[in-house]
């Protein structure tokens, strides 16, 4: 039906059966209204509900513009997007969440900025509709990120973004494993911009991110783009080492020159010792984060496994 698509919309789907019908009914009219050839690529990221069935039905309804990548298991939102990036045909790529937190009606806004010559358009959520905790945690990580990496982003959690093809090609070539796609894209862009987009409550279901996963994701964001945590750790350790050395000198002088043997103070020493041990342990954990990532890249395993691709044959 369609010519080579100009716009590729990429949507990761994990247990979204309650959201997909509304997503379809809102997304396709917006895209049809653009009057430009497009494709929508859904990656089913190992959903356990009826998501795949609904996606297949949508493919039957709109075969020319709908493609489905079906993973054999759950590999996470970013890998789902990555798999679609490897297969996009459009010159402009838009990413979107399936839960309608990013209103599809905002897509034309992003495209207008791409048409105006930008190669990266990041959305930031106006009136963010998330729990206070999520919003606060997000603010905090924003501060850490802007201090430790060169990435400038108002709202790293917003997935409604548009990219020009060369950026997506660069991301695919980088073969990143643990990656935060908007940040990686930003680092490859030459004329980035941002635009405010509406934000809605998740239409149905609950967020797939637990606190633990959010922490992991933010570790990816920071360790994936900067060595600052390791460098900071070195500085802190150096300061501790200098402090401990001074302490040893003071204690030695007390023992041999001024006061003589003492009984008290054992617990102070324990306190200091525990502090130093904890610094060391944090350091080991931090090194582990980097080593783990290095290991994942080095062992060159499949980042994900595609069970089936459902698309119209040419
Ligand atoms: N998602 C995914 N795999 C996962 C978790 C999430 O493909 O393991 C998708 C999910 O279906 C949605 C998007 O990623 O389209 C964002 O997920 P979610 O709404 O749970 O995250 P939040 O909005 O809470 O950050
Ligand atoms: Mg969501």
Short mmCIF file of C-alpha atoms and ligand atoms in Angstrom, two decimals:
data_model
loop_
_atom_site.label_atom_id
_atom_site.label_comp_id
_atom_site.label_asym_id
_atom_site.label_seq_id
_atom_site.Cartn_x
_atom_site.Cartn_y
_atom_site.Cartn_z
CA UNK A 1 0.00 0.00 0.00
CA UNK A 2 2.50 2.60 1.10
CA UNK A 3 5.58 3.94 -0.61
CA UNK A 4 8.89 3.92 1.22
CA UNK A 5 7.95 5.41 4.57
CA UNK A 6 9.25 8.81 5.44
CA UNK A 7 8.37 8.55 9.09
CA UNK A 8 8.89 5.53 11.33
CA UNK A 9 7.12 5.43 14.67
CA UNK A 10 8.67 3.03 17.17
CA UNK A 11 6.67 1.70 20.13
CA UNK A 12 7.82 -0.84 22.75
CA UNK A 13 5.00 -2.94 24.13
CA UNK A 14 5.05 -4.92 27.35
CA UNK A 15 1.71 -6.11 28.72
CA UNK A 16 -0.31 -3.25 27.27
CA UNK A 17 -3.50 -5.07 26.24
CA UNK A 18 -5.63 -2.48 28.00
CA UNK A 19 -3.96 0.42 26.25
CA UNK A 20 -3.42 -0.82 22.72
CA UNK A 21 -6.99 -0.38 21.38
CA UNK A 22 -7.07 3.27 22.38
CA UNK A 23 -3.52 3.77 21.22
CA UNK A 24 -4.41 2.45 17.77
CA UNK A 25 -7.52 4.59 17.55
CA UNK A 26 -5.62 7.74 18.47
CA UNK A 27 -2.26 7.14 16.79
CA UNK A 28 -3.26 6.10 13.27
CA UNK A 29 -5.58 9.08 12.57
CA UNK A 30 -2.80 11.46 13.62
CA UNK A 31 -0.34 9.73 11.28
CA UNK A 32 -2.86 9.50 8.45
CA UNK A 33 -3.48 13.20 8.89
CA UNK A 34 0.18 14.01 8.22
CA UNK A 35 -0.24 13.15 4.56
CA UNK A 36 3.22 11.59 4.49
CA UNK A 37 4.08 7.92 4.08
CA UNK A 38 4.74 6.33 7.45
CA UNK A 39 5.18 3.02 9.24
CA UNK A 40 4.58 2.00 12.84
CA UNK A 41 6.89 -0.61 14.34
CA UNK A 42 5.75 -2.28 17.52
CA UNK A 43 8.16 -4.44 19.47
CA UNK A 44 6.37 -6.97 21.63
CA UNK A 45 8.80 -7.27 24.54
CA UNK A 46 7.69 -10.65 25.84
CA UNK A 47 4.18 -9.62 26.92
CA UNK A 48 2.33 -12.26 28.91
CA UNK A 49 -1.12 -10.84 28.13
CA UNK A 50 -3.02 -10.48 24.85
CA UNK A 51 -0.82 -7.67 23.50
CA UNK A 52 0.63 -9.76 20.69
CA UNK A 53 -2.81 -10.86 19.58
CA UNK A 54 -4.00 -7.25 19.47
CA UNK A 55 -0.91 -6.21 17.56
CA UNK A 56 -1.49 -8.94 15.02
CA UNK A 57 -5.09 -7.84 14.59
CA UNK A 58 -3.90 -4.30 14.00
CA UNK A 59 -1.42 -5.59 11.46
CA UNK A 60 -4.27 -7.29 9.62
CA UNK A 61 -6.30 -4.08 9.74
CA UNK A 62 -3.45 -1.85 8.52
CA UNK A 63 -0.90 -4.20 6.94
CA UNK A 64 0.85 -1.61 4.79
CA UNK A 65 1.87 0.63 7.66
CA UNK A 66 2.18 -1.76 10.61
CA UNK A 67 5.14 -3.95 11.45
CA UNK A 68 5.62 -6.11 14.51
CA UNK A 69 8.82 -7.44 16.01
CA UNK A 70 8.10 -10.23 18.45
CA UNK A 71 10.74 -10.97 21.09
CA UNK A 72 10.91 -14.39 22.70
CA UNK A 73 11.17 -12.80 26.15
CA UNK A 74 11.41 -9.56 28.05
CA UNK A 75 14.53 -7.55 27.28
CA UNK A 76 13.43 -4.12 28.47
CA UNK A 77 12.11 -1.01 26.86
CA UNK A 78 15.42 0.17 25.47
CA UNK A 79 16.28 -3.11 23.75
CA UNK A 80 12.76 -3.17 22.30
CA UNK A 81 13.35 0.25 20.81
CA UNK A 82 16.81 -0.82 19.63
CA UNK A 83 15.41 -3.79 17.69
CA UNK A 84 13.00 -1.48 15.91
CA UNK A 85 15.78 1.02 15.19
CA UNK A 86 17.68 -1.73 13.40
CA UNK A 87 14.76 -2.15 11.02
CA UNK A 88 13.30 1.31 10.50
CA UNK A 89 12.87 2.46 6.93
CA UNK A 90 11.92 6.10 7.47
CA UNK A 91 14.12 9.18 7.36
CA UNK A 92 12.62 10.48 10.59
CA UNK A 93 12.14 8.21 13.58
CA UNK A 94 9.72 8.95 16.42
CA UNK A 95 9.68 7.00 19.70
CA UNK A 96 6.58 6.76 21.84
CA UNK A 97 5.30 4.81 24.87
CA UNK A 98 2.37 2.46 24.39
CA UNK A 99 0.54 3.48 27.57
CA UNK A 100 -0.67 6.83 26.17
CA UNK A 101 1.35 8.83 28.67
CA UNK A 102 2.77 10.50 25.56
CA UNK A 103 -0.25 11.73 23.59
CA UNK A 104 0.14 10.74 19.91
CA UNK A 105 -1.46 14.07 19.01
CA UNK A 106 1.84 15.74 19.94
CA UNK A 107 3.79 13.98 17.19
CA UNK A 108 3.20 16.73 14.56
CA UNK A 109 4.82 19.22 16.93
CA UNK A 110 8.03 17.18 16.97
CA UNK A 111 7.96 16.69 13.21
CA UNK A 112 7.59 20.43 12.64
CA UNK A 113 10.89 20.98 14.50
CA UNK A 114 12.60 18.21 12.51
CA UNK A 115 11.36 19.92 9.35
CA UNK A 116 12.78 23.17 10.68
CA UNK A 117 16.24 21.60 10.49
CA UNK A 118 16.82 19.95 13.86
CA UNK A 119 18.20 16.42 13.94
CA UNK A 120 17.03 15.63 17.47
CA UNK A 121 13.83 16.78 19.13
CA UNK A 122 13.40 15.78 22.75
CA UNK A 123 10.04 16.09 24.43
CA UNK A 124 9.73 17.24 27.99
CA UNK A 125 6.56 16.69 29.94
CA UNK A 126 4.50 19.70 30.82
CA UNK A 127 2.30 18.92 33.85
CA UNK A 128 3.93 15.66 34.56
CA UNK A 129 1.31 13.19 35.77
CA UNK A 130 3.38 10.83 37.85
CA UNK A 131 3.62 10.17 41.55
CA UNK A 132 5.40 12.78 43.64
CA UNK A 133 8.06 10.21 44.37
CA UNK A 134 8.75 9.56 40.67
CA UNK A 135 8.85 13.26 39.94
CA UNK A 136 11.25 14.01 42.80
CA UNK A 137 13.50 11.07 41.99
CA UNK A 138 13.58 12.22 38.42
CA UNK A 139 14.60 15.76 39.42
CA UNK A 140 17.39 14.42 41.55
CA UNK A 141 18.80 12.25 38.82
CA UNK A 142 18.59 15.20 36.43
CA UNK A 143 20.95 17.15 38.65
CA UNK A 144 23.38 14.23 38.94
CA UNK A 145 23.27 13.61 35.21
CA UNK A 146 23.88 17.20 34.22
CA UNK A 147 26.86 17.36 36.59
CA UNK A 148 28.47 14.08 35.56
CA UNK A 149 27.80 13.93 31.83
CA UNK A 150 27.75 16.40 28.97
CA UNK A 151 24.15 15.57 28.23
CA UNK A 152 21.69 18.43 28.48
CA UNK A 153 18.15 17.22 28.79
CA UNK A 154 15.20 18.73 30.60
CA UNK A 155 13.41 15.45 31.06
CA UNK A 156 15.29 12.24 30.40
CA UNK A 157 12.26 10.14 31.27
CA UNK A 158 10.16 11.37 28.37
CA UNK A 159 10.25 8.92 25.50
CA UNK A 160 8.31 11.06 23.05
CA UNK A 161 11.20 12.10 20.82
CA UNK A 162 12.04 12.44 17.15
CA UNK A 163 15.37 11.78 15.47
CA UNK A 164 16.79 12.05 11.99
CA UNK A 165 17.95 8.83 10.47
CA UNK A 166 21.76 9.34 10.74
CA UNK A 167 21.45 9.51 14.53
CA UNK A 168 19.54 6.25 14.62
CA UNK A 169 22.09 4.63 12.32
CA UNK A 170 24.87 5.75 14.64
CA UNK A 171 23.03 4.25 17.61
CA UNK A 172 22.55 0.95 15.81
CA UNK A 173 26.22 0.84 14.83
CA UNK A 174 27.32 1.53 18.39
CA UNK A 175 25.82 -1.84 19.34
CA UNK A 176 25.23 -0.57 22.85
CA UNK A 177 24.01 -3.08 25.41
CA UNK A 178 23.01 -1.19 28.51
CA UNK A 179 21.99 2.03 27.04
CA UNK A 180 19.79 4.94 27.57
CA UNK A 181 18.62 5.75 24.09
CA UNK A 182 17.71 9.45 24.42
CA UNK A 183 21.11 10.20 25.96
CA UNK A 184 23.01 8.25 23.32
CA UNK A 185 21.02 10.00 20.59
CA UNK A 186 21.75 13.34 22.15
CA UNK A 187 25.48 12.65 22.09
CA UNK A 188 25.29 12.03 18.32
CA UNK A 189 23.14 15.01 17.47
CA UNK A 190 24.41 18.25 16.01
CA UNK A 191 21.35 20.45 16.23
CA UNK A 192 19.27 19.25 19.16
CA UNK A 193 16.24 21.01 20.50
CA UNK A 194 13.45 20.39 22.99
CA UNK A 195 9.75 20.98 23.04
CA UNK A 196 7.12 20.73 25.76
CA UNK A 197 4.61 17.93 25.27
CA UNK A 198 1.48 17.11 27.16
CA UNK A 199 1.62 14.25 29.59
CA UNK A 200 -1.27 12.08 30.60
CA UNK A 201 -1.76 9.51 33.28
CA UNK A 202 -1.08 6.00 32.22
CA UNK A 203 -4.34 5.06 30.51
CA UNK A 204 -4.56 1.62 32.16
CA UNK A 205 -2.34 -0.78 34.06
CA UNK A 206 0.63 0.09 36.21
CA UNK A 207 4.13 1.23 35.37
CA UNK A 208 6.47 -1.60 34.47
CA UNK A 209 9.25 0.05 36.38
CA UNK A 210 9.90 -0.84 39.96
CA UNK A 211 12.09 1.33 42.12
CA UNK A 212 14.89 -1.17 41.63
CA UNK A 213 14.66 -0.96 37.86
CA UNK A 214 14.62 2.82 37.95
CA UNK A 215 17.80 2.80 40.00
CA UNK A 216 19.39 0.40 37.50
CA UNK A 217 18.32 2.56 34.60
CA UNK A 218 19.85 5.62 36.16
CA UNK A 219 23.08 3.74 36.80
CA UNK A 220 23.08 2.96 33.09
CA UNK A 221 22.55 6.58 32.32
CA UNK A 222 25.43 7.79 34.42
CA UNK A 223 27.98 5.00 34.10
CA UNK A 224 27.17 4.61 30.42
CA UNK A 225 28.12 8.16 29.63
CA UNK A 226 30.77 9.17 32.09
CA UNK A 227 33.61 8.02 34.27
CA UNK A 228 32.79 10.72 36.80
CA UNK A 229 31.61 8.28 39.52
CA UNK A 230 34.93 6.41 39.41
CA UNK A 231 36.88 9.65 39.34
CA UNK A 232 34.88 11.08 42.19
CA UNK A 233 35.48 7.90 44.15
CA UNK A 234 39.22 8.21 43.59
CA UNK A 235 39.13 11.74 44.95
CA UNK A 236 37.09 10.75 48.01
CA UNK A 237 39.37 7.79 48.66
CA UNK A 238 42.42 10.01 48.38
CA UNK A 239 40.94 12.42 50.91
CA UNK A 240 40.16 9.51 53.24
CA UNK A 241 43.64 8.10 52.83
CA UNK A 242 45.20 11.46 53.66
CA UNK A 243 42.91 11.81 56.68
CA UNK A 244 43.72 8.32 57.93
CA UNK A 245 47.43 8.91 57.53
CA UNK A 246 47.21 12.06 59.63
CA UNK A 247 45.25 10.14 62.24
CA UNK A 248 47.92 7.46 62.44
CA UNK A 249 50.58 10.12 62.91
CA UNK A 250 48.57 11.82 65.68
CA UNK A 251 47.91 8.50 67.44
CA UNK A 252 51.59 7.51 67.20
CA UNK A 253 52.70 10.84 68.64
CA UNK A 254 50.19 10.48 71.48
CA UNK A 255 51.40 6.97 72.19
CA UNK A 256 55.16 7.55 72.13
CA UNK A 257 55.69 11.22 72.86
CA UNK A 258 52.87 12.87 74.75
CA UNK A 259 50.40 10.66 76.60
CA UNK A 260 51.62 7.07 76.55
CA UNK A 261 49.57 3.89 76.25
CA UNK A 262 45.83 4.37 76.44
CA UNK A 263 42.80 2.17 76.85
CA UNK A 264 39.99 4.41 75.68
CA UNK A 265 39.61 5.27 72.05
CA UNK A 266 39.21 1.72 70.77
CA UNK A 267 35.71 2.44 69.62
CA UNK A 268 36.74 5.62 67.91
CA UNK A 269 39.23 3.53 66.00
CA UNK A 270 36.52 1.04 65.13
CA UNK A 271 34.35 3.87 63.93
CA UNK A 272 37.09 5.11 61.66
CA UNK A 273 37.84 1.61 60.48
CA UNK A 274 34.21 0.91 59.60
CA UNK A 275 34.01 4.15 57.72
CA UNK A 276 37.07 3.30 55.65
CA UNK A 277 35.79 -0.20 54.96
CA UNK A 278 32.49 1.15 53.76
CA UNK A 279 34.27 3.56 51.43
CA UNK A 280 36.17 0.59 50.01
CA UNK A 281 33.01 -1.42 49.57
CA UNK A 282 31.26 1.35 47.71
CA UNK A 283 34.30 1.52 45.48
CA UNK A 284 34.26 -2.18 44.77
CA UNK A 285 30.56 -2.00 43.92
CA UNK A 286 31.17 0.90 41.60
CA UNK A 287 33.99 -0.85 39.83
CA UNK A 288 31.66 -3.84 39.54
CA UNK A 289 29.13 -1.70 37.70
CA UNK A 290 31.70 -0.81 35.08
CA UNK A 291 33.24 -4.27 34.90
CA UNK A 292 29.78 -5.83 34.49
CA UNK A 293 29.02 -3.55 31.59
CA UNK A 294 32.39 -4.20 30.02
CA UNK A 295 31.74 -7.91 30.36
CA UNK A 296 28.37 -7.67 28.67
CA UNK A 297 29.88 -5.84 25.73
CA UNK A 298 32.89 -8.14 25.49
CA UNK A 299 31.09 -11.46 25.49
CA UNK A 300 29.16 -10.41 22.33
CA UNK A 301 25.96 -12.26 22.99
CA UNK A 302 22.65 -11.54 21.38
CA UNK A 303 21.16 -8.57 23.10
CA UNK A 304 17.72 -9.91 22.33
CA UNK A 305 16.15 -12.67 20.32
CA UNK A 306 13.50 -12.00 17.71
CA UNK A 307 11.01 -14.83 17.45
CA UNK A 308 9.06 -13.48 14.54
CA UNK A 309 8.69 -10.41 12.39
CA UNK A 310 5.22 -9.69 11.14
CA UNK A 311 5.13 -7.34 8.20
CA UNK A 312 3.75 -7.11 4.72
CA UNK A 313 6.04 -8.65 2.13
CA UNK A 314 7.21 -6.33 -0.61
N1 LIG B 1 8.15 -1.48 28.21
C1 LIG B 1 8.77 -2.50 27.52
N2 LIG B 1 9.48 -3.45 28.22
C2 LIG B 1 9.62 -3.39 29.57
C3 LIG B 1 9.02 -2.31 30.26
C4 LIG B 1 8.29 -1.37 29.57
O1 LIG B 1 8.67 -2.58 26.30
O2 LIG B 1 10.26 -4.26 30.13
C5 LIG B 1 7.36 -0.46 27.48
C6 LIG B 1 5.94 -0.24 27.97
O3 LIG B 1 5.03 -1.13 27.34
C7 LIG B 1 5.67 1.18 27.58
C8 LIG B 1 7.04 1.84 27.75
O4 LIG B 1 7.99 0.78 27.64
O5 LIG B 1 5.29 1.32 26.24
C9 LIG B 1 7.18 2.60 29.06
O6 LIG B 1 6.92 1.73 30.13
P1 LIG B 1 6.15 2.18 31.45
O7 LIG B 1 4.93 2.96 31.08
O8 LIG B 1 5.96 0.97 32.28
O9 LIG B 1 7.21 3.12 32.13
P2 LIG B 1 6.98 4.54 32.83
O10 LIG B 1 6.03 5.33 31.97
O11 LIG B 1 6.43 4.22 34.17
O12 LIG B 1 8.37 5.13 32.85
MG1 LIG B 2 4.35 4.89 31.25
#
